[in-house]
Coordinates of C-alpha atoms in Angstrom, one line a residue:
Chain A
X1 CA 41.4 93.7 32.4
X2 CA 38.7 96.2 33.2
X3 CA 35.1 95.0 33.0
X4 CA 32.8 98.0 33.2
X5 CA 29.1 97.8 34.1
X6 CA 26.4 100.2 33.0
X7 CA 22.7 99.5 33.2
X8 CA 23.2 95.8 33.8
X9 CA 25.5 95.4 30.9
X10 CA 29.1 94.4 31.3
X11 CA 31.7 95.9 28.9
X12 CA 35.0 94.1 28.7
X13 CA 37.9 96.4 27.7
X14 CA 41.1 94.4 27.9
X15 CA 44.4 96.3 28.3
X16 CA 45.4 95.2 24.8
X17 CA 42.4 96.8 23.2
X18 CA 44.2 100.0 22.7
X19 CA 41.6 101.4 20.3
X20 CA 39.1 101.6 23.2
X21 CA 40.9 101.8 26.5
X22 CA 42.0 105.4 26.1
X23 CA 38.5 106.6 25.4
X24 CA 37.2 105.4 28.7
X25 CA 40.4 106.3 30.6
X26 CA 40.1 109.9 29.4
X27 CA 36.4 110.0 30.3
X28 CA 37.3 109.3 33.9
X29 CA 39.4 112.5 33.8
X30 CA 36.5 114.5 32.2
X31 CA 38.1 114.6 28.7
X32 CA 36.6 113.6 25.4
X33 CA 39.2 112.2 23.0
X34 CA 39.3 110.9 19.4
X35 CA 42.1 109.4 17.4
X36 CA 44.5 111.6 15.5
X37 CA 46.5 110.1 12.7
X38 CA 50.2 110.7 13.0
X39 CA 50.6 110.2 9.2
X40 CA 48.1 112.8 7.8
X41 CA 46.9 114.5 10.9
X42 CA 43.2 113.8 10.3
X43 CA 41.0 113.0 13.3
X44 CA 38.6 110.0 13.4
X45 CA 35.8 108.9 15.7
X46 CA 35.8 105.3 14.6
X47 CA 37.4 102.7 16.7
X48 CA 39.8 101.2 14.1
X49 CA 43.6 100.9 14.4
X50 CA 44.4 102.5 11.0
X51 CA 43.6 105.7 9.2
X52 CA 41.0 105.2 6.5
X53 CA 42.5 108.0 4.5
X54 CA 46.3 107.5 4.5
X55 CA 46.3 104.5 6.0
X56 CA 48.9 104.9 8.7
X57 CA 48.7 102.8 11.9
X58 CA 50.4 105.4 13.9
X59 CA 47.9 107.4 16.0
X60 CA 47.5 109.2 19.3
X61 CA 44.6 110.2 21.5
X62 CA 43.7 113.9 20.9
X63 CA 41.5 116.0 23.2
X64 CA 38.5 117.6 21.4
X65 CA 36.2 120.5 22.6
X66 CA 33.2 118.2 23.1
X67 CA 31.0 120.7 21.2
X68 CA 29.0 119.7 18.2
X69 CA 25.7 119.4 16.4
X70 CA 23.2 116.6 16.3
X71 CA 23.6 115.1 12.9
X72 CA 21.0 112.3 13.3
X73 CA 19.1 110.6 16.1
X74 CA 16.9 107.7 17.1
X75 CA 14.3 107.6 19.8
X76 CA 14.3 104.1 21.4
X77 CA 10.7 103.4 22.1
X78 CA 11.3 99.7 22.6
X79 CA 14.5 98.0 23.8
X80 CA 15.4 94.4 24.4
X81 CA 18.1 95.4 26.9
X82 CA 16.6 94.8 30.4
X83 CA 18.6 97.6 32.1
X84 CA 17.3 100.2 29.6
X85 CA 13.6 99.4 29.8
X86 CA 12.9 101.9 32.5
X87 CA 14.8 104.5 30.6
X88 CA 12.7 104.3 27.3
X89 CA 11.9 106.3 25.5
X90 CA 15.4 107.7 25.3
X91 CA 17.5 109.3 22.5
X92 CA 20.6 108.0 20.9
X93 CA 22.3 110.8 18.9
X94 CA 24.9 110.9 16.3
X95 CA 26.9 114.0 17.1
X96 CA 29.1 115.8 14.6
X97 CA 31.9 117.4 16.5
X98 CA 33.0 120.9 15.6
X99 CA 36.5 119.7 14.7
X100 CA 36.9 118.6 11.1
X101 CA 33.3 119.2 10.0
X102 CA 33.0 118.6 6.3
X103 CA 36.6 117.2 6.0
X104 CA 38.4 115.6 4.3
X105 CA 35.5 115.4 1.8
X106 CA 32.3 117.4 1.9
X107 CA 29.7 115.5 3.9
X108 CA 32.3 113.8 6.0
X109 CA 32.6 114.6 9.7
X110 CA 33.9 113.5 13.0
X111 CA 30.8 111.8 14.3
X112 CA 30.3 109.8 17.5
X113 CA 27.4 108.1 19.2
X114 CA 26.0 108.8 22.7
X115 CA 22.7 109.4 24.5
X116 CA 21.2 112.9 24.7
X117 CA 20.7 113.6 28.5
X118 CA 19.4 116.4 30.5
X119 CA 21.1 118.2 33.4
X120 CA 20.1 115.3 35.8
X121 CA 21.6 112.7 33.4
X122 CA 18.1 111.5 32.7
X123 CA 17.0 110.9 29.1
X124 CA 16.3 114.3 27.4
X125 CA 12.6 114.9 26.6
X126 CA 11.8 113.6 23.1
X127 CA 10.3 117.0 21.9
X128 CA 13.7 118.6 22.6
X129 CA 15.7 116.2 20.4
X130 CA 16.3 117.5 16.9
X131 CA 18.8 117.4 14.1
X132 CA 20.8 120.6 13.9
X133 CA 20.6 121.4 17.7
X134 CA 23.9 122.3 19.4
X135 CA 25.2 120.0 22.1
X136 CA 28.2 119.6 24.4
X137 CA 29.8 116.7 26.2
X138 CA 29.0 115.7 29.8
X139 CA 30.4 112.8 31.7
X140 CA 28.0 110.3 33.3
X141 CA 29.4 108.4 36.3
X142 CA 28.1 104.8 36.3
X143 CA 28.8 101.7 38.3
X144 CA 32.2 101.4 39.9
X145 CA 34.7 103.8 38.2
X146 CA 33.0 103.7 34.8
X147 CA 32.4 107.1 33.3
X148 CA 30.5 107.4 30.0
X149 CA 30.8 110.4 27.7
X150 CA 27.2 111.7 27.0
X151 CA 25.8 114.9 25.3
X152 CA 23.4 117.5 26.5
X153 CA 21.8 120.5 24.7
X154 CA 24.1 123.4 25.0
X155 CA 21.5 126.1 24.3
X156 CA 23.7 127.7 21.7
X157 CA 21.9 129.0 18.6
X158 CA 21.8 126.4 15.8
X159 CA 24.2 127.0 12.9
X160 CA 21.9 125.5 10.2
X161 CA 18.4 124.0 9.7
X162 CA 16.8 122.2 12.7
X163 CA 14.5 119.2 12.1
X164 CA 12.5 117.0 14.4
X165 CA 9.8 114.4 13.8
X166 CA 7.8 116.0 16.6
X167 CA 5.4 118.6 15.3
Chain B
X1 CA 31.1 89.0 -16.3
X2 CA 32.8 88.5 -19.6
X3 CA 32.3 85.0 -21.0
X4 CA 30.6 83.8 -17.8
X5 CA 27.4 85.6 -18.6
X6 CA 24.7 83.0 -19.0
X7 CA 27.3 80.2 -18.5
X8 CA 25.9 79.5 -15.0
X9 CA 22.4 79.0 -13.7
X10 CA 20.2 78.1 -10.8
X11 CA 18.7 74.7 -11.2
X12 CA 17.1 73.9 -7.9
X13 CA 15.5 75.7 -5.0
X14 CA 13.9 74.5 -1.8
X15 CA 13.0 75.6 1.7
X16 CA 11.5 74.4 5.0
X17 CA 8.2 75.9 6.3
X18 CA 8.4 79.4 7.7
X19 CA 7.6 79.0 11.4
X20 CA 8.0 80.6 14.8
X21 CA 8.9 77.5 16.7
X22 CA 10.5 74.9 14.3
X23 CA 10.9 72.4 17.2
X24 CA 14.1 71.1 15.6
X25 CA 17.7 71.9 15.0
X26 CA 19.2 74.1 12.3
X27 CA 21.0 70.9 11.2
X28 CA 17.7 69.1 10.6
X29 CA 16.2 72.1 8.8
X30 CA 19.4 72.7 6.7
X31 CA 19.4 69.1 5.5
X32 CA 15.7 69.3 4.6
X33 CA 16.1 72.5 2.6
X34 CA 19.1 71.0 0.6
X35 CA 17.1 67.8 0.0
X36 CA 14.1 69.8 -1.3
X37 CA 16.4 71.8 -3.6
X38 CA 18.1 68.6 -4.9
X39 CA 14.6 67.0 -5.5
X40 CA 13.5 70.2 -7.3
X41 CA 16.6 70.0 -9.6
X42 CA 16.4 66.3 -10.1
X43 CA 19.8 65.8 -8.5
X44 CA 20.9 63.1 -6.0
X45 CA 23.5 63.4 -3.3
X46 CA 26.2 62.0 -5.5
X47 CA 25.6 64.7 -8.1
X48 CA 26.1 67.6 -5.7
X49 CA 29.8 68.1 -4.9
X50 CA 30.0 71.6 -3.5
X51 CA 28.4 73.3 -0.5
X52 CA 28.4 76.9 0.7
X53 CA 26.6 78.2 3.7
X54 CA 26.5 81.5 5.6
X55 CA 25.8 82.1 9.2
X56 CA 26.3 84.5 12.2
X57 CA 27.2 81.9 14.8
X58 CA 23.6 80.8 14.7
X59 CA 23.6 77.8 12.3
X60 CA 25.0 74.3 11.6
X61 CA 28.0 74.2 9.3
X62 CA 28.3 72.2 6.1
X63 CA 30.7 69.8 7.8
X64 CA 27.8 68.3 9.6
X65 CA 25.0 68.6 7.1
X66 CA 26.8 67.3 4.0
X67 CA 27.4 64.0 5.7
X68 CA 23.8 63.8 6.9
X69 CA 22.8 63.8 3.2
X70 CA 25.6 61.5 2.0
X71 CA 27.2 64.3 0.0
X72 CA 30.9 64.1 -0.4
X73 CA 32.0 67.6 -1.5
X74 CA 35.0 68.4 -3.6
X75 CA 34.5 71.9 -2.2
X76 CA 32.8 73.4 0.8
X77 CA 33.0 76.6 2.8
X78 CA 31.1 78.1 5.7
X79 CA 31.1 81.8 5.4
X80 CA 30.4 84.4 8.1
X81 CA 27.6 86.7 7.1
X82 CA 24.0 87.7 7.2
X83 CA 22.0 89.8 4.8
X84 CA 23.4 90.2 1.3
X85 CA 25.4 86.9 1.6
X86 CA 23.0 85.0 -0.7
X87 CA 23.9 86.8 -3.9
X88 CA 27.6 86.9 -3.0
X89 CA 27.7 83.2 -2.4
X90 CA 26.0 82.5 -5.8
X91 CA 29.0 84.3 -7.3
X92 CA 31.4 82.3 -5.2
X93 CA 29.7 79.1 -6.3
X94 CA 30.3 80.1 -9.9
X95 CA 33.9 80.9 -9.1
X96 CA 34.5 77.5 -7.4
X97 CA 33.1 75.7 -10.5
X98 CA 35.0 77.9 -12.9
X99 CA 38.2 77.2 -11.0
X100 CA 37.6 73.5 -11.4
X101 CA 37.1 72.8 -7.7
X102 CA 33.6 71.2 -8.2
X103 CA 30.7 71.0 -10.6
X104 CA 27.4 71.6 -8.7
X105 CA 27.1 73.7 -5.6
X106 CA 24.3 73.8 -3.0
X107 CA 24.1 77.2 -1.2
X108 CA 22.1 77.1 2.1
X109 CA 21.1 79.2 5.1
X110 CA 19.5 77.6 8.2
X111 CA 18.4 79.6 11.2
X112 CA 16.1 79.4 14.2
X113 CA 15.8 83.1 14.0
X114 CA 12.8 83.2 16.3
X115 CA 13.0 80.3 18.7
X116 CA 16.8 80.4 19.4
X117 CA 18.9 83.4 18.3
X118 CA 16.9 86.5 17.5
X119 CA 18.2 89.2 15.2
X120 CA 16.7 91.8 17.5
X121 CA 19.3 91.0 20.1
X122 CA 18.6 88.0 22.3
X123 CA 20.3 84.7 22.9
X124 CA 24.0 84.8 22.0
X125 CA 23.5 88.2 20.4
X126 CA 22.9 89.6 23.9
X127 CA 25.9 87.8 25.3
X128 CA 27.9 89.5 28.1
X129 CA 30.4 90.9 28.6
X130 CA 30.3 93.1 25.5
X131 CA 33.7 93.5 23.8
X132 CA 35.3 94.9 20.7
X133 CA 33.7 97.8 18.8
X134 CA 30.3 97.2 20.5
X135 CA 31.7 98.8 23.7
X136 CA 31.3 102.1 21.8
X137 CA 27.6 101.4 21.2
X138 CA 26.0 99.1 23.8
X139 CA 26.5 101.4 26.8
X140 CA 24.2 103.8 25.0
X141 CA 21.5 101.1 24.5
X142 CA 22.3 100.5 20.8
X143 CA 22.1 96.7 20.1
X144 CA 19.6 95.8 17.3
X145 CA 19.8 95.9 13.5
X146 CA 17.3 98.7 13.1
X147 CA 19.2 100.8 15.6
X148 CA 22.4 100.3 13.7
X149 CA 20.6 101.6 10.6
X150 CA 18.4 104.3 12.2
X151 CA 20.8 107.2 11.9
X152 CA 20.7 106.7 8.1
X153 CA 16.9 106.4 8.1
X154 CA 16.3 109.5 10.3
X155 CA 18.7 111.7 8.4
X156 CA 17.1 110.6 5.1
X157 CA 13.6 111.5 6.4
X158 CA 15.0 115.0 7.2
X159 CA 16.8 115.5 3.9
X160 CA 14.1 114.1 1.6
X161 CA 10.8 114.5 3.5
X162 CA 9.9 110.8 3.7
X163 CA 7.0 110.0 6.1
X164 CA 5.9 107.0 8.0
X165 CA 2.9 106.8 5.7
X166 CA 5.3 106.5 2.6
X167 CA 7.1 103.7 4.3
X168 CA 3.9 101.9 5.2
X169 CA 3.1 101.5 1.5
X170 CA 6.0 99.0 1.2
X171 CA 4.5 96.9 4.0
X172 CA 1.0 97.1 2.5
X173 CA 2.3 96.0 -1.0
X174 CA 4.3 93.1 0.5
X175 CA 1.3 92.0 2.7
X176 CA -0.9 92.0 -0.4
X177 CA 1.6 89.7 -2.1
X178 CA 1.9 87.4 1.0
X179 CA -1.9 87.0 1.0
X180 CA -1.4 84.9 -2.1
X181 CA 1.5 82.9 -0.8
X182 CA 0.5 79.7 1.1
X183 CA 4.0 79.6 2.7
X184 CA 3.9 83.1 4.2
X185 CA 4.2 83.5 7.9
X186 CA 1.9 86.6 7.9
X187 CA -0.7 86.3 5.2
X188 CA -3.1 89.0 6.5
X189 CA -3.4 92.1 4.3
X190 CA -2.7 95.3 6.2
X191 CA -3.4 98.9 5.6
X192 CA -1.3 102.1 5.9
X193 CA -3.2 102.8 9.1
X194 CA -2.5 99.3 10.5
X195 CA 1.2 100.1 10.1
X196 CA 0.9 103.6 11.6
X197 CA -1.1 102.3 14.6
X198 CA 1.3 99.5 15.4
X199 CA 3.6 100.2 18.3
X200 CA 6.8 102.2 17.8
X201 CA 10.1 100.4 17.9
X202 CA 12.4 103.3 16.9
X203 CA 11.1 106.8 16.2
X204 CA 10.8 108.3 13.7
X205 CA 11.6 105.5 11.3
X206 CA 10.3 102.1 12.4
X207 CA 6.9 101.0 13.7
X208 CA 6.6 97.3 14.6
X209 CA 5.1 96.6 11.2
X210 CA 8.0 98.3 9.4
X211 CA 10.2 95.5 10.8
X212 CA 10.6 92.0 9.3
X213 CA 9.5 88.8 10.9
X214 CA 12.0 86.9 13.0
X215 CA 11.6 83.3 11.6
X216 CA 12.7 79.7 11.9
X217 CA 13.5 78.6 8.4
X218 CA 16.1 77.0 6.1
X219 CA 16.6 77.7 2.4
X220 CA 18.7 76.3 -0.4
X221 CA 19.5 77.0 -4.0
X222 CA 21.7 75.0 -6.4
X223 CA 24.1 76.5 -8.9
X224 CA 25.7 74.7 -11.8
X225 CA 26.7 75.2 -15.4
X226 CA 24.1 75.8 -18.2
X227 CA 25.7 72.8 -19.9
X228 CA 25.1 70.6 -16.9
X229 CA 21.6 71.9 -16.5
X230 CA 20.4 70.6 -19.9
X231 CA 19.4 67.2 -18.6
X232 CA 18.1 68.3 -15.2
X233 CA 14.4 68.6 -14.2
X234 CA 13.7 72.3 -14.3
X235 CA 14.1 75.1 -16.8
X236 CA 17.5 76.6 -15.9
X237 CA 17.5 80.2 -14.8
X238 CA 20.5 82.0 -16.1
X239 CA 22.8 84.2 -14.0
X240 CA 23.3 87.4 -16.0
X241 CA 25.1 89.3 -13.4
X242 CA 26.2 89.0 -9.8
X243 CA 27.9 91.4 -7.3
X244 CA 28.7 91.1 -3.7
X245 CA 29.4 92.0 -1.0
X246 CA 30.1 95.5 -2.2
X247 CA 30.5 98.4 0.2
X248 CA 30.6 102.1 0.6
X249 CA 33.5 103.8 2.4
X250 CA 33.8 103.3 6.2
X251 CA 32.2 99.9 6.7
X252 CA 30.4 99.6 10.1
X253 CA 31.3 103.1 11.0
X254 CA 30.4 104.7 7.8
X255 CA 28.7 107.5 9.6
X256 CA 32.1 109.3 9.5
X257 CA 31.7 109.5 5.7
X258 CA 29.1 111.4 3.8
X259 CA 26.5 111.3 2.6
X260 CA 25.2 108.9 5.3
X261 CA 21.9 108.6 3.4
X262 CA 23.7 106.8 0.6
X263 CA 23.9 103.0 0.7
X264 CA 26.1 100.4 -1.0
X265 CA 23.8 100.0 -4.0
X266 CA 25.2 103.4 -5.2
X267 CA 28.4 101.5 -6.0
X268 CA 27.0 98.1 -6.9
X269 CA 24.3 99.2 -9.3
X270 CA 26.4 100.5 -12.2
X271 CA 28.6 97.5 -12.0
X272 CA 25.9 94.9 -12.2
X273 CA 23.9 96.6 -15.0
X274 CA 27.0 96.9 -17.1
X275 CA 27.9 93.3 -16.3
X276 CA 24.5 92.0 -17.3
X277 CA 24.3 94.3 -20.3
X278 CA 20.7 95.3 -19.6
X279 CA 18.8 98.4 -18.5
X280 CA 16.4 98.9 -15.6
X281 CA 13.5 98.8 -18.0
X282 CA 14.2 95.2 -18.9
X283 CA 13.7 94.0 -15.3
X284 CA 10.2 92.6 -14.7
X285 CA 10.3 91.8 -11.0
X286 CA 12.6 92.8 -8.1
X287 CA 13.6 91.3 -4.8
X288 CA 14.6 94.4 -2.8
X289 CA 15.7 93.4 0.8
X290 CA 13.1 94.5 3.3
X291 CA 14.7 93.9 6.7
X292 CA 12.8 97.1 7.4
X293 CA 10.6 99.1 5.0
X294 CA 13.3 101.7 4.9
X295 CA 16.0 99.3 3.6
X296 CA 13.9 98.7 0.5
X297 CA 13.3 102.4 -0.1
X298 CA 16.9 103.4 0.1
X299 CA 18.0 100.6 -2.3
X300 CA 15.4 101.6 -4.9
X301 CA 17.0 105.0 -4.9
X302 CA 20.6 104.1 -4.9
X303 CA 20.3 101.3 -7.5
X304 CA 18.7 103.9 -9.8
X305 CA 15.1 102.7 -10.1
X306 CA 14.3 106.4 -9.3
X307 CA 16.3 109.5 -8.5
X308 CA 17.7 110.1 -5.1
X309 CA 15.0 111.4 -2.9
X310 CA 12.2 110.0 -5.0
X311 CA 12.1 106.6 -3.4
X312 CA 8.9 107.7 -1.5
X313 CA 7.2 108.3 -4.9
X314 CA 8.5 105.0 -6.3
X315 CA 7.0 102.9 -3.4
X316 CA 3.7 104.8 -3.3
X317 CA 3.1 104.8 -7.0
X318 CA 1.9 101.2 -7.4
X319 CA 5.0 100.2 -9.4
X320 CA 6.0 97.7 -6.7
X321 CA 2.6 96.1 -6.4
X322 CA 1.5 92.9 -8.2
X323 CA -0.1 94.2 -11.3
X324 CA 2.2 97.2 -11.3
X325 CA 5.1 97.8 -13.7
X326 CA 7.7 96.0 -11.6
X327 CA 6.4 94.1 -8.5
X328 CA 8.8 93.8 -5.6
X329 CA 9.0 90.8 -3.2
X330 CA 6.1 88.9 -4.6
X331 CA 6.4 86.3 -1.8
X332 CA 5.8 89.0 0.8
X333 CA 9.5 89.2 1.5
X334 CA 11.1 89.5 4.9
X335 CA 8.2 91.7 6.1
X336 CA 5.6 89.0 5.5
X337 CA 6.8 85.7 4.2
X338 CA 9.6 85.4 6.8
X339 CA 13.2 86.5 7.5
X340 CA 15.9 84.2 6.1
X341 CA 18.7 86.7 5.4
X342 CA 17.7 87.1 1.8
X343 CA 17.7 83.7 0.2
X344 CA 13.9 83.4 0.0
X345 CA 13.7 86.4 -2.2
X346 CA 16.1 84.8 -4.7
X347 CA 14.1 81.6 -4.6
X348 CA 10.9 83.5 -5.3
X349 CA 12.4 85.2 -8.3
X350 CA 13.7 81.8 -9.7
X351 CA 10.1 80.5 -9.5
X352 CA 8.7 83.7 -11.0
X353 CA 11.0 83.2 -14.1
X354 CA 10.1 79.6 -14.3
X355 CA 6.5 80.5 -14.3
X356 CA 5.8 78.1 -11.5
X357 CA 4.8 80.3 -8.5
X358 CA 3.1 78.3 -5.8
X359 CA 0.0 80.5 -5.3
X360 CA -3.7 79.7 -4.9
X361 CA -4.5 79.4 -8.6
X362 CA -6.4 76.1 -9.1
X363 CA -3.9 74.9 -11.7
X364 CA -0.8 76.4 -10.2
X365 CA 1.0 73.1 -10.1
X366 CA 0.7 72.8 -13.9
X367 CA 2.0 76.4 -14.3
X368 CA -1.4 77.8 -15.2
X369 CA -2.2 81.1 -13.5
X370 CA -5.2 83.5 -13.5
X371 CA -3.3 86.7 -13.0
X372 CA -6.0 87.8 -10.6
X373 CA -4.1 89.5 -7.8
X374 CA -6.9 89.9 -5.4
X375 CA -6.6 88.3 -1.9
X376 CA -6.2 84.6 -1.9
X377 CA -5.5 84.3 -5.6
X378 CA -2.6 84.6 -8.0
X379 CA 0.9 86.1 -7.5
X380 CA 2.6 84.9 -10.7
X381 CA 3.9 87.9 -12.7
X382 CA 2.8 87.5 -16.4
X383 CA 5.6 86.7 -18.8
X384 CA 8.4 87.5 -16.3
X385 CA 11.7 87.1 -18.1
X386 CA 14.2 89.0 -16.0
X387 CA 14.6 89.6 -12.2
X388 CA 16.9 91.5 -10.0
X389 CA 17.7 90.9 -6.3
X390 CA 19.2 93.5 -4.1
X391 CA 20.6 92.1 -0.8
X392 CA 21.2 94.4 2.2
X393 CA 23.8 93.8 4.9
X394 CA 24.0 97.3 6.4
X395 CA 23.7 100.7 4.8
X396 CA 27.3 100.2 3.8
X397 CA 27.1 96.6 2.6
X398 CA 25.1 95.0 -0.2
X399 CA 24.9 92.4 -3.0
X400 CA 22.9 92.0 -6.2
X401 CA 21.9 89.3 -8.7
X402 CA 20.3 89.5 -12.1
X403 CA 18.6 86.4 -13.4
X404 CA 16.9 85.6 -16.8
X405 CA 14.8 82.7 -17.9

């Protein structure tokens, strides 16, 4: 049973926790994966064992491009987690991946959570964090063999409005 | 609610002091809150035969507390849950009585939310190793309640132009109310600038003073039939409608489903107003869950007190202030009275409808109020007849309760 460690926190991912194991196994190989329903074919970023639309329990891991857009964010100015205190302020972003944007219903999307990091895997500067900016996945090596999917700004032109609280 | 409307009522309420450092167990506090509610109702231990509680692994279950008080339940259940559980358990209490399992139910919540297990993520909430769905969040530093809600808040700020100053008005209103509440943990009135100058927790949506007060406290309310209430001590407060815990699609990971600025009240609101058979205009006082200022604003919008996107106007207009058209959280709520996962806001509204608010009016104990809402004075709403509570669990989970005197 792998117990991963990152910034002083231990994450237990037992072999039987099939909804999670593949996500971190793929990250070790530099791949970002989501679940693909074998019933209706829709992708989902959430960790559950069943498809919220059809609701088949048959699914497989599917590679995705790792490109997307910041859909929302939070700048953590204060954290209670000891291992993150020297990292604050840092951004946690909700990334809408390019695959399946606006599906199956308008406003739906394949959205996953990660930090926004710079090219040195440090926290991206707050003034650079904005809804609407384009991002791409990067893989952060942590303690042991733990690899964490993260996102960095891709520099691509935004496809819609850009909004930030920093004026 | 069909033929149940008005058939059930709340007959007793009680609580322990709101403190930061109770110096005792959740078992001792829970027993005291139930005892206060029984005394309030004029019931003894033999006359309460049902108990419901809710907890998040941070309390003492009914199996201990009921025997402490000499209660022999015909029905009890300890439910897992936090915010929005209160209203839902009022409905479950009615169901248990209607099913013939018991006659009178005490619903309690007891938590050392400051000195033992803090909602913000200490004690057992910070336990290692992390497992289950949290392995997708904790490696990124996402642990606390406000962080779980913040994607909704930030996106809402973008889409509807809400500012920190708008949000601060909610804290200001509730602090004004708390200044007239002898029980409140934070009685000091604050200004918009006080909120904006308090340190940031999560940008751009939560300064320290946008966050509720982690508190040690226990609360209880007692539900029975209107028929049974006739020979009890207090004016019974009728239950006109109850909903909970209602959800929006997607549960914990509702961020997959749009719009993420929509909260569960969107689905609950139409159900409860139809059930109660009243309109928004008939409600005199609200108890809108203020775990954070933003939770109140979002629920005002999605329960239909204003249009979507106009919550900022609703909370800055004066409507929610004492003396306004429909005051909210007259006790000071979670932001100022103390955080008890919602039950204190229902207790406050029961007292509002009875006309027996415990403020600083010289003759408050006789139910005589001055209606002077300046600092250190009155917080009784004049002629309050109907109240509504809106409990919040997450953006995706909520409950509601409409009461009438």
